[in-house]
Amino acid sequence: MEGLIGCRLCEKFDLVFGTSTGAIIASMIALGMSVDEIHANYKKYIPDIMRLKKPAQKSAKLAELAEEIYGDAKFDEVKTAVGIVTTKWVIERPMIFKGSIEQAHGRKGTFTPGFGVKIGDAVQASCSAFPFFLPKTVTNAAGDEVKLVDGGYCANNPTLYAIADATRALALAHEDLRVVSVGVGVYPSRSSRCSARCIGRNTFRAFSSCRRPSKSTRSQWTNFGRSFSRTYPQSAYPTPSSSRKWPPTCSSTTSASSIFSVSAAETPLPKMSLC
């Protein structure tokens, strides 16, 4: 895509949102890195993180990635509007780190880019998929500590949050939006849904090799697959249309806003209790 448009993605997309591993990619796009740089960084750091077994080890290695790639960079340094999606551990609600005051939904007077948090810390929080990673605690501009976990628990695909920013905060019409969503698109088959019922049990086994979880955590992950099937029945997935073309035809309307959304994975996570 970068080769087709002849410039870096941050120069063409007005909003870049990312969840979990997508937050790593989205943040690097927003900071003005090229696709080659992003690809090189991803190959250099992510395999080393995922090879580790214990949550504490993975979180420590993820913190190293954040420090080496982002350093002390904050959200007022981004080159285009960005949204890094995380989930508040205690109240199970999204906390989205944004760079532009134009993205504020009616709270412009108190808006601080990224809540005053470093980009690296926000990205680490968005990637902290409990129980495989430890929760990440950040300190905002007001000095309050907030415990966060993976943004996939509230929005595995952050596209709707990006559209909400575009239509409500930026006051753009839906017909003027051009959205590119990367990382999703596979429609789960019935067999994959049935297999999902075992996810909770298998996840619990993997976690047990690290340390014994509490009774509530064991129960939570044992029922993970059932929650998936109830939340995402087969009827919820439309049949892909064979008439869809790529690349999509873009309007010549000058007021159109482009959104780049990077998701966490191909299969959406169901909403579930975290504690």
mmCIF file of C-alpha atoms in Angstrom:
data_model
loop_
_atom_site.group_PDB
_atom_site.id
_atom_site.type_symbol
_atom_site.label_atom_id
_atom_site.label_comp_id
_atom_site.label_asym_id
_atom_site.label_seq_id
_atom_site.Cartn_x
_atom_site.Cartn_y
_atom_site.Cartn_z
ATOM 1 C CA MET A 1 0.000 0.000 0.000
ATOM 2 C CA GLU A 2 2.823 2.392 0.864
ATOM 3 C CA GLY A 3 4.373 1.668 -2.516
ATOM 4 C CA LEU A 4 1.094 2.393 -4.289
ATOM 5 C CA ILE A 5 0.483 5.748 -2.641
ATOM 6 C CA GLY A 6 4.126 6.822 -2.871
ATOM 7 C CA CYS A 7 4.511 8.118 0.673
ATOM 8 C CA ARG A 8 4.407 7.014 4.293
ATOM 9 C CA LEU A 9 1.053 5.920 5.650
ATOM 10 C CA CYS A 10 0.928 8.704 8.255
ATOM 11 C CA GLU A 11 0.775 11.223 5.408
ATOM 12 C CA LYS A 12 -2.417 9.748 3.930
ATOM 13 C CA PHE A 13 -4.395 8.421 6.898
ATOM 14 C CA ASP A 14 -6.110 10.898 9.215
ATOM 15 C CA LEU A 15 -6.716 8.320 11.966
ATOM 16 C CA VAL A 16 -4.668 5.240 12.870
ATOM 17 C CA PHE A 17 -6.082 2.919 15.536
ATOM 18 C CA GLY A 18 -4.588 -0.268 16.943
ATOM 19 C CA THR A 19 -5.351 -2.947 19.526
ATOM 20 C CA SER A 20 -2.850 -5.302 21.174
ATOM 21 C CA THR A 21 -0.184 -6.317 18.645
ATOM 22 C CA GLY A 22 -1.943 -3.925 16.270
ATOM 23 C CA ALA A 23 -1.098 -1.124 18.707
ATOM 24 C CA ILE A 24 2.595 -1.721 18.017
ATOM 25 C CA ILE A 25 2.039 -1.300 14.297
ATOM 26 C CA ALA A 26 -0.407 1.614 14.602
ATOM 27 C CA SER A 27 1.868 3.582 16.923
ATOM 28 C CA MET A 28 4.868 3.178 14.621
ATOM 29 C CA ILE A 29 2.750 4.321 11.670
ATOM 30 C CA ALA A 30 1.613 7.364 13.648
ATOM 31 C CA LEU A 31 5.219 8.216 14.525
ATOM 32 C CA GLY A 32 6.072 8.345 10.821
ATOM 33 C CA MET A 33 7.970 5.088 10.386
ATOM 34 C CA SER A 34 7.990 3.407 6.992
ATOM 35 C CA VAL A 35 6.464 -0.020 6.444
ATOM 36 C CA ASP A 36 9.977 -1.470 6.025
ATOM 37 C CA GLU A 37 11.043 -0.040 9.391
ATOM 38 C CA ILE A 38 7.900 -1.358 11.061
ATOM 39 C CA HIS A 39 8.386 -4.797 9.532
ATOM 40 C CA ALA A 40 12.037 -4.916 10.623
ATOM 41 C CA ASN A 41 11.173 -3.902 14.196
ATOM 42 C CA TYR A 42 8.357 -6.442 14.369
ATOM 43 C CA LYS A 43 10.566 -9.318 13.189
ATOM 44 C CA LYS A 44 13.359 -8.246 15.534
ATOM 45 C CA TYR A 45 11.373 -8.083 18.777
ATOM 46 C CA ILE A 46 8.070 -9.997 18.633
ATOM 47 C CA PRO A 47 9.405 -13.556 18.114
ATOM 48 C CA ASP A 48 11.692 -13.182 21.159
ATOM 49 C CA ILE A 49 8.732 -12.100 23.282
ATOM 50 C CA MET A 50 6.464 -14.914 22.175
ATOM 51 C CA ARG A 51 9.128 -17.585 22.719
ATOM 52 C CA LEU A 52 9.157 -16.875 26.447
ATOM 53 C CA LYS A 53 6.950 -18.992 28.712
ATOM 54 C CA LYS A 54 6.227 -17.048 31.895
ATOM 55 C CA PRO A 55 3.989 -13.935 32.005
ATOM 56 C CA ALA A 56 6.605 -11.955 33.947
ATOM 57 C CA GLN A 57 9.261 -12.772 31.350
ATOM 58 C CA LYS A 58 7.032 -11.763 28.457
ATOM 59 C CA SER A 59 6.051 -8.498 30.129
ATOM 60 C CA ALA A 60 9.683 -7.663 30.883
ATOM 61 C CA LYS A 61 10.687 -8.310 27.270
ATOM 62 C CA LEU A 62 7.732 -6.262 26.032
ATOM 63 C CA ALA A 63 8.920 -3.393 28.244
ATOM 64 C CA GLU A 64 12.347 -3.651 26.590
ATOM 65 C CA LEU A 65 10.692 -3.385 23.171
ATOM 66 C CA ALA A 66 8.780 -0.303 24.304
ATOM 67 C CA GLU A 67 11.931 1.366 25.605
ATOM 68 C CA GLU A 68 14.082 0.601 22.555
ATOM 69 C CA ILE A 69 11.511 1.568 19.912
ATOM 70 C CA TYR A 70 9.704 4.475 21.545
ATOM 71 C CA GLY A 71 12.047 5.743 24.252
ATOM 72 C CA ASP A 72 10.441 8.732 25.989
ATOM 73 C CA ALA A 73 8.183 9.645 23.046
ATOM 74 C CA LYS A 74 4.723 10.890 24.004
ATOM 75 C CA PHE A 75 1.481 11.299 22.120
ATOM 76 C CA ASP A 76 2.053 14.949 21.267
ATOM 77 C CA GLU A 77 4.842 13.768 18.927
ATOM 78 C CA VAL A 78 2.676 11.713 16.558
ATOM 79 C CA LYS A 79 2.340 12.822 12.943
ATOM 80 C CA THR A 80 -1.326 11.836 12.538
ATOM 81 C CA ALA A 81 -4.231 11.187 14.886
ATOM 82 C CA VAL A 82 -3.861 7.866 16.688
ATOM 83 C CA GLY A 83 -5.826 5.624 19.040
ATOM 84 C CA ILE A 84 -4.199 2.922 21.186
ATOM 85 C CA VAL A 85 -6.909 0.754 22.753
ATOM 86 C CA THR A 86 -6.487 -0.731 26.242
ATOM 87 C CA THR A 87 -8.877 -2.120 28.854
ATOM 88 C CA LYS A 88 -9.173 -0.888 32.430
ATOM 89 C CA TRP A 89 -8.640 -3.894 34.676
ATOM 90 C CA VAL A 90 -10.974 -2.883 37.498
ATOM 91 C CA ILE A 91 -14.045 -1.625 35.650
ATOM 92 C CA GLU A 92 -13.619 -3.563 32.379
ATOM 93 C CA ARG A 93 -14.008 -0.475 30.196
ATOM 94 C CA PRO A 94 -11.842 0.846 27.354
ATOM 95 C CA MET A 95 -9.143 3.446 27.884
ATOM 96 C CA ILE A 96 -8.013 4.817 24.514
ATOM 97 C CA PHE A 97 -4.806 6.812 24.261
ATOM 98 C CA LYS A 98 -5.144 9.569 21.656
ATOM 99 C CA GLY A 99 -2.824 12.177 20.263
ATOM 100 C CA SER A 100 -5.032 15.014 19.030
ATOM 101 C CA ILE A 101 -7.377 17.275 20.959
ATOM 102 C CA GLU A 102 -9.709 17.059 17.944
ATOM 103 C CA GLN A 103 -10.386 13.451 19.006
ATOM 104 C CA ALA A 104 -11.760 14.537 22.386
ATOM 105 C CA HIS A 105 -15.452 13.734 22.809
ATOM 106 C CA GLY A 106 -16.698 16.879 24.548
ATOM 107 C CA ARG A 107 -13.783 17.109 26.991
ATOM 108 C CA LYS A 108 -11.401 19.403 25.181
ATOM 109 C CA GLY A 109 -10.743 21.537 28.264
ATOM 110 C CA THR A 110 -9.188 18.652 30.191
ATOM 111 C CA PHE A 111 -7.663 16.815 27.236
ATOM 112 C CA THR A 112 -4.028 15.755 27.551
ATOM 113 C CA PRO A 113 -2.407 13.819 24.687
ATOM 114 C CA GLY A 114 -2.255 10.182 25.725
ATOM 115 C CA PHE A 115 -3.329 11.138 29.270
ATOM 116 C CA GLY A 116 0.304 12.211 29.723
ATOM 117 C CA VAL A 117 1.519 8.613 29.361
ATOM 118 C CA LYS A 118 4.482 7.630 27.190
ATOM 119 C CA ILE A 119 3.643 5.878 23.925
ATOM 120 C CA GLY A 120 5.729 2.866 24.928
ATOM 121 C CA ASP A 121 3.770 2.389 28.152
ATOM 122 C CA ALA A 122 0.428 2.673 26.357
ATOM 123 C CA VAL A 123 1.484 0.145 23.731
ATOM 124 C CA GLN A 124 2.722 -2.239 26.400
ATOM 125 C CA ALA A 125 -0.640 -1.953 28.174
ATOM 126 C CA SER A 126 -2.535 -2.625 24.947
ATOM 127 C CA CYS A 127 -0.469 -5.814 24.435
ATOM 128 C CA SER A 128 -0.787 -7.113 28.012
ATOM 129 C CA ALA A 129 -3.034 -10.082 27.279
ATOM 130 C CA PHE A 130 -3.701 -11.534 30.717
ATOM 131 C CA PRO A 131 -2.943 -14.265 31.784
ATOM 132 C CA PHE A 132 -0.126 -14.624 29.228
ATOM 133 C CA PHE A 133 1.224 -11.187 30.212
ATOM 134 C CA LEU A 134 1.010 -9.310 33.486
ATOM 135 C CA PRO A 135 -1.312 -6.281 33.700
ATOM 136 C CA LYS A 136 0.410 -2.957 33.052
ATOM 137 C CA THR A 137 0.062 -0.047 35.478
ATOM 138 C CA VAL A 138 0.487 3.450 34.036
ATOM 139 C CA THR A 139 0.551 6.850 35.731
ATOM 140 C CA ASN A 140 -1.441 9.597 34.012
ATOM 141 C CA ALA A 141 -0.834 13.339 33.965
ATOM 142 C CA ALA A 142 -2.873 13.775 37.151
ATOM 143 C CA GLY A 143 -0.639 11.329 39.012
ATOM 144 C CA ASP A 144 -3.281 8.581 39.181
ATOM 145 C CA GLU A 145 -2.238 4.973 38.674
ATOM 146 C CA VAL A 146 -4.391 2.916 36.312
ATOM 147 C CA LYS A 147 -4.068 -0.855 35.902
ATOM 148 C CA LEU A 148 -4.602 -1.891 32.287
ATOM 149 C CA VAL A 149 -4.745 -5.073 30.227
ATOM 150 C CA ASP A 150 -5.001 -6.002 26.556
ATOM 151 C CA GLY A 151 -7.345 -3.829 24.490
ATOM 152 C CA GLY A 152 -8.704 -6.972 22.851
ATOM 153 C CA TYR A 153 -10.933 -7.588 25.858
ATOM 154 C CA CYS A 154 -13.096 -4.659 24.811
ATOM 155 C CA ALA A 155 -12.277 -4.166 21.114
ATOM 156 C CA ASN A 156 -10.233 -6.775 19.300
ATOM 157 C CA ASN A 157 -10.999 -4.804 16.147
ATOM 158 C CA PRO A 158 -10.781 -1.058 16.967
ATOM 159 C CA THR A 159 -12.417 0.105 13.734
ATOM 160 C CA LEU A 160 -15.706 1.149 15.369
ATOM 161 C CA TYR A 161 -13.816 3.295 17.889
ATOM 162 C CA ALA A 162 -11.986 4.953 14.993
ATOM 163 C CA ILE A 163 -15.254 5.567 13.150
ATOM 164 C CA ALA A 164 -16.757 7.026 16.339
ATOM 165 C CA ASP A 165 -13.863 9.490 16.534
ATOM 166 C CA ALA A 166 -14.283 10.426 12.883
ATOM 167 C CA THR A 167 -18.059 10.923 12.991
ATOM 168 C CA ARG A 168 -18.582 12.285 16.506
ATOM 169 C CA ALA A 169 -15.370 14.064 17.478
ATOM 170 C CA LEU A 170 -14.298 15.166 13.988
ATOM 171 C CA ALA A 171 -17.933 15.577 12.817
ATOM 172 C CA LEU A 172 -17.393 13.822 9.483
ATOM 173 C CA ALA A 173 -20.195 12.136 7.574
ATOM 174 C CA HIS A 174 -20.138 8.359 7.217
ATOM 175 C CA GLU A 175 -20.138 8.611 3.435
ATOM 176 C CA ASP A 176 -16.913 10.624 3.579
ATOM 177 C CA LEU A 177 -14.957 7.924 5.406
ATOM 178 C CA ARG A 178 -12.471 5.577 3.749
ATOM 179 C CA VAL A 179 -11.549 2.721 6.093
ATOM 180 C CA VAL A 180 -8.753 0.150 5.809
ATOM 181 C CA SER A 181 -8.996 -2.586 8.447
ATOM 182 C CA VAL A 182 -6.005 -4.928 8.731
ATOM 183 C CA GLY A 183 -5.870 -8.180 10.691
ATOM 184 C CA VAL A 184 -9.468 -9.394 10.441
ATOM 185 C CA GLY A 185 -11.715 -10.808 7.763
ATOM 186 C CA VAL A 186 -11.810 -14.545 8.438
ATOM 187 C CA TYR A 187 -15.332 -15.792 9.146
ATOM 188 C CA PRO A 188 -15.166 -18.641 11.724
ATOM 189 C CA SER A 189 -16.702 -21.911 10.549
ATOM 190 C CA ARG A 190 -18.935 -24.060 12.709
ATOM 191 C CA SER A 191 -16.058 -26.436 13.396
ATOM 192 C CA SER A 192 -13.812 -23.604 14.588
ATOM 193 C CA ARG A 193 -16.566 -22.373 16.890
ATOM 194 C CA CYS A 194 -16.890 -25.851 18.385
ATOM 195 C CA SER A 195 -13.152 -25.964 18.853
ATOM 196 C CA ALA A 196 -13.364 -22.603 20.621
ATOM 197 C CA ARG A 197 -15.236 -24.277 23.470
ATOM 198 C CA CYS A 198 -11.974 -25.912 24.461
ATOM 199 C CA ILE A 199 -10.025 -22.635 24.451
ATOM 200 C CA GLY A 200 -10.720 -21.924 28.105
ATOM 201 C CA ARG A 201 -9.575 -25.342 29.264
ATOM 202 C CA ASN A 202 -6.430 -25.279 27.117
ATOM 203 C CA THR A 203 -5.605 -21.719 28.179
ATOM 204 C CA PHE A 204 -5.938 -22.734 31.797
ATOM 205 C CA ARG A 205 -3.511 -25.610 31.242
ATOM 206 C CA ALA A 206 -0.965 -23.291 29.649
ATOM 207 C CA PHE A 207 -1.338 -20.836 32.502
ATOM 208 C CA SER A 208 -1.019 -23.610 35.095
ATOM 209 C CA SER A 209 2.494 -24.317 33.863
ATOM 210 C CA CYS A 210 3.445 -20.823 35.044
ATOM 211 C CA ARG A 211 1.733 -20.630 38.426
ATOM 212 C CA ARG A 212 -1.503 -21.842 39.933
ATOM 213 C CA PRO A 213 -4.283 -19.306 39.285
ATOM 214 C CA SER A 214 -7.061 -18.441 41.695
ATOM 215 C CA LYS A 215 -10.339 -20.343 41.708
ATOM 216 C CA SER A 216 -12.143 -17.476 39.967
ATOM 217 C CA THR A 217 -9.512 -17.394 37.200
ATOM 218 C CA ARG A 218 -9.776 -21.147 36.682
ATOM 219 C CA SER A 219 -13.533 -20.880 36.380
ATOM 220 C CA GLN A 220 -13.242 -17.897 34.057
ATOM 221 C CA TRP A 221 -11.011 -19.607 31.525
ATOM 222 C CA THR A 222 -12.867 -22.920 31.750
ATOM 223 C CA ASN A 223 -16.011 -21.092 30.556
ATOM 224 C CA PHE A 224 -14.181 -19.011 27.957
ATOM 225 C CA GLY A 225 -15.230 -21.186 25.024
ATOM 226 C CA ARG A 226 -18.864 -21.273 26.061
ATOM 227 C CA SER A 227 -18.938 -17.478 26.293
ATOM 228 C CA PHE A 228 -17.442 -17.307 22.802
ATOM 229 C CA SER A 229 -20.192 -19.474 21.314
ATOM 230 C CA ARG A 230 -22.992 -17.554 23.037
ATOM 231 C CA THR A 231 -21.582 -14.147 22.151
ATOM 232 C CA TYR A 232 -20.727 -15.016 18.555
ATOM 233 C CA PRO A 233 -23.313 -17.485 17.173
ATOM 234 C CA GLN A 234 -22.973 -18.676 13.597
ATOM 235 C CA SER A 235 -25.732 -16.301 12.494
ATOM 236 C CA ALA A 236 -23.623 -13.327 13.588
ATOM 237 C CA TYR A 237 -21.172 -13.866 10.751
ATOM 238 C CA PRO A 238 -22.397 -12.772 7.318
ATOM 239 C CA THR A 239 -21.297 -14.647 4.239
ATOM 240 C CA PRO A 240 -18.470 -12.781 2.485
ATOM 241 C CA SER A 241 -19.564 -11.281 -0.798
ATOM 242 C CA SER A 242 -17.685 -12.494 -3.851
ATOM 243 C CA SER A 243 -18.447 -9.171 -5.530
ATOM 244 C CA ARG A 244 -16.145 -7.172 -3.219
ATOM 245 C CA LYS A 245 -13.150 -5.777 -5.069
ATOM 246 C CA TRP A 246 -9.674 -4.793 -3.872
ATOM 247 C CA PRO A 247 -8.432 -2.187 -3.884
ATOM 248 C CA PRO A 248 -11.721 -0.353 -3.254
ATOM 249 C CA THR A 249 -12.635 2.588 -5.431
ATOM 250 C CA CYS A 250 -12.047 5.868 -3.589
ATOM 251 C CA SER A 251 -14.179 8.928 -4.082
ATOM 252 C CA SER A 252 -12.589 12.102 -5.296
ATOM 253 C CA THR A 253 -14.324 14.059 -2.546
ATOM 254 C CA THR A 254 -11.701 16.262 -0.952
ATOM 255 C CA SER A 255 -13.361 16.130 2.487
ATOM 256 C CA ALA A 256 -12.992 12.350 2.749
ATOM 257 C CA SER A 257 -11.192 11.088 5.860
ATOM 258 C CA SER A 258 -9.009 7.976 5.737
ATOM 259 C CA ILE A 259 -8.856 5.546 8.669
ATOM 260 C CA PHE A 260 -6.262 2.809 9.163
ATOM 261 C CA SER A 261 -7.256 0.207 11.744
ATOM 262 C CA VAL A 262 -4.968 -2.609 12.924
ATOM 263 C CA SER A 263 -6.592 -5.413 14.887
ATOM 264 C CA ALA A 264 -5.199 -7.813 17.429
ATOM 265 C CA ALA A 265 -6.048 -11.102 15.721
ATOM 266 C CA GLU A 266 -8.366 -12.728 13.213
ATOM 267 C CA THR A 267 -10.868 -14.092 15.762
ATOM 268 C CA PRO A 268 -12.696 -11.622 18.050
ATOM 269 C CA LEU A 269 -12.512 -12.107 21.801
ATOM 270 C CA PRO A 270 -15.821 -12.272 23.654
ATOM 271 C CA LYS A 271 -16.523 -9.782 26.406
ATOM 272 C CA MET A 272 -15.727 -11.468 29.674
ATOM 273 C CA SER A 273 -15.130 -10.714 33.319
ATOM 274 C CA LEU A 274 -11.509 -9.996 34.145
ATOM 275 C CA CYS A 275 -11.645 -10.361 37.916
#
